Amino acid sequence: MRSDVLVGAVSILFGMAYTVQTLHLPKAMVGNPWAPLFFPLALGVLLVAMGIVVLLKGLRHHPSSAKKGGSKRLIVVTILICLAYTALFERIGFIPSTILFLGGLLFAVNGAKAWIVNSLIAVTFSFGVWYVFEKIFYMNLP
Amino acid sequence: MELIQNLLLGFSVVLTPLNLIWMVAGSILGTILGMLPGLGPTTGIALLLPLTFTMEPATALITMCAVYYGAMFGGSRSSILLNVPGDGAAVAACFDGYPMAQNGRAEAALAISAIASFIGGLIATVAFVIVAIPVARFALRFGPPEYFMLMIFALSATAAISKEALFKGFISLLVGLMISTVGIDYQTGVLRFTFGLMELQTGIDFVVVIIGVYGLGEVFKNLENIASGGGLQAIQKKFGRIWITLDDWRRSIIPILRETPVGFLVGVLPGAGATIAALMAYNNEKQLSKEPERFGTGTIEGLAAPEAANNACSVGALIPMMTLGVPGSGTTAVMLGALMILGLQPGPLLFQQHADVAWAVIASMFLGNVACAFINIPLAGLLVRVLAVPPKVLYPVIVALAFVGVYTINFSVVEFVLLILFGLVGYGMKKYKVPTAPLILAVVVGSSMEQNFRMALMLADGDFGVFFRNGICWTLFFLAIGSIAWPFLSSRIKLPWNRS
């Protein structure tokens, strides 16, 4: 199975990176200097071991015909919109950024044809959430 | 007597207007979230978690419990009407529920699933009341080594659910524990894995991990399917009276009563969870039935049994979380985490120090069951219309909710970046079939697990023998070994629930 090979390889790499990072951590000033490192070290080594097992298991089985995955276009678009929201959120404030954010997502996922519904949902949601947080929970949004 | 006094105390806390409103609102929200395919109780509670930050602990816990069993009630709605389970535990409800709806008996199917859930939940709550205090008293004997071993058991049982995913389960578990090591070390003040970022000094908030892995990850996975042309089918919107006949009742009551204890026991044990409880109940009934060939063609007991077990299981799963402070499933792990945010430490001391909260939750389970039954029988025809909301509209709204929720944790956009990151992690895990429950469990208990580990070693001057100092430790050790070996053993011996 190809997925096992991938999961195994990623685990080994991540486990090794984590272990190396652990070894570079500062030692404790009080008590046993290695105390804060012991638990993470065990985790790192175990993860590498598990990764090797899964990798070998994946290699031993004959690769089954790779399942045709769906399109990743929407996922990439969603992530880009999320990142844009992260950048804008504190600059232009909650309501404008959220209208743009949800509106953008709806246009990408639901399609431009349904623009009336999309805009309506985006505006209602943003004002609705803002109202709930400001007036009912007394939390300040930017 | 003491028991009744405690229960009365609990009811007196629940029966305030605010708590009742939240209980009903939670039940409705939970039912709706449970109904929507791809959004299970864990995702539901995770998304609604930020709502509870400003509440009193008792109100928050009552709300979350209501969402929890609301989702359990709701999960089977889409199984029955669309043949798409609303969550994992509702898979077994597809087997006979959907054929029933196809045969024109959707009303009876919706009714019996709510009735069975109600009876199962109610009996399990009574069992909870009886078991909780003795377990909590027993757990007072636990010191750091016992807690560490208990967590090892709970984590390995969750990781080792299936033979195929055993090692991937442990990978998920280890990554979860690694996430919990980020931030300042409580015992020595050493900063670990913060990469110079101030925001990471207090650690990665597990709410971000949960909303990312469950909420965003689920949406990403589903976006892939939308693009490849998946969509919702037409759904029945007109219903007759949602109720059952006397004959239906006669056929269902024994399976309900028989499978409730099965579900409860599966729930108390860590790892297995509601999906397995429901499948076990279904297969048990099929074996015990005089006409097993009718199962799968729309027989009512084939729907009643798993529904009762499912709800009994969800109540049973609250026992280790509330009395020991160690959750045995992803959903209860989220609830445990929420309690810790509110400054409560679930565990044996909860019943002594915060008796009002503990007993209010128990009392709310009785009332919440009644509320859910009301929501799901007379209002079922209305609520299932939610299933007609196109996922293309739903998923963007969920993403927006996830971001708003995460912002309220620390009021910083650094969490947004982490959220996107964990969303991708969750998506990758689902795509490559790495179980996510062990990760969530590990993120929530990880820090306290490490503290217990090191405290135990400090008490014993570094002697590892302390982890085997008494019978409790050894028992937990063998349970952990057994839970890892079990998937291998059970695939050798033919057990009834392995057949489906």
XYZ file of C-alpha atoms in Angstrom, chain A residues 45-142:
98
model
C 12.748 7.276 19.230
C 9.433 5.395 19.414
C 8.003 7.388 16.506
C 10.996 6.524 14.327
C 10.568 2.853 15.284
C 6.849 2.890 14.447
C 7.589 4.672 11.189
C 10.053 1.940 10.205
C 7.489 -0.787 10.954
C 4.771 0.918 8.888
C 7.213 1.649 6.059
C 8.353 -1.992 5.903
C 4.753 -3.189 6.037
C 3.934 -0.883 3.145
C 6.887 -2.052 1.080
C 6.143 -5.733 1.654
C 2.642 -5.501 0.217
C 2.438 -5.109 -3.505
C 1.336 -1.624 -4.377
C -2.380 -1.809 -5.061
C -3.683 0.271 -7.909
C -3.632 3.798 -6.616
C -7.113 5.035 -5.855
C -8.039 8.041 -7.937
C -8.337 10.898 -5.478
C -10.700 13.798 -5.966
C -9.616 17.202 -7.126
C -7.413 19.186 -4.762
C -8.226 22.507 -6.389
C -10.891 23.466 -3.840
C -8.659 22.558 -0.917
C -5.821 24.732 -2.210
C -8.220 27.612 -2.864
C -9.712 27.253 0.632
C -6.284 27.353 2.253
C -5.308 30.446 0.274
C -8.497 32.192 1.357
C -7.810 31.184 4.974
C -4.300 32.635 4.785
C -5.639 35.865 3.309
C -8.125 36.040 6.192
C -5.270 35.582 8.668
C -3.424 38.499 7.095
C -6.449 40.817 6.903
C -8.275 39.973 10.135
C -6.591 42.412 12.491
C -5.942 45.046 9.823
C -9.452 45.659 8.549
C -11.492 44.290 11.459
C -13.788 41.375 12.067
C -16.905 42.250 10.070
C -15.325 43.319 6.744
C -12.735 40.547 6.776
C -15.262 37.864 7.674
C -17.697 38.992 4.963
C -14.853 38.753 2.433
C -13.673 35.443 3.906
C -16.978 33.584 3.975
C -18.097 35.251 0.754
C -14.910 34.138 -0.941
C -15.257 30.582 0.335
C -18.873 30.396 -0.784
C -18.035 31.733 -4.226
C -15.263 29.169 -4.557
C -17.268 26.195 -3.269
C -20.886 27.036 -4.025
C -20.171 28.738 -7.360
C -20.569 32.284 -8.635
C -24.055 31.587 -9.968
C -25.525 31.540 -6.491
C -24.127 34.985 -5.719
C -27.300 36.271 -4.043
C -27.415 33.389 -1.560
C -23.654 33.583 -1.026
C -23.622 37.300 -0.240
C -26.659 36.978 1.994
C -25.115 34.185 4.051
C -21.746 35.943 4.314
C -23.266 39.219 5.547
C -25.784 37.613 7.921
C -23.178 35.296 9.408
C -20.643 38.058 10.010
C -23.097 40.428 11.674
C -24.764 37.554 13.541
C -21.538 36.240 15.034
C -20.379 39.745 15.848
C -23.660 40.432 17.663
C -23.531 37.183 19.636
C -19.968 37.769 20.781
C -20.186 41.495 21.518
C -23.618 41.642 23.071
C -24.220 38.226 24.609
C -20.755 36.990 25.537
C -19.150 40.432 25.945
C -16.069 39.448 23.961
C -14.383 42.103 21.878
C -13.694 41.348 18.264
C -11.376 43.647 16.310
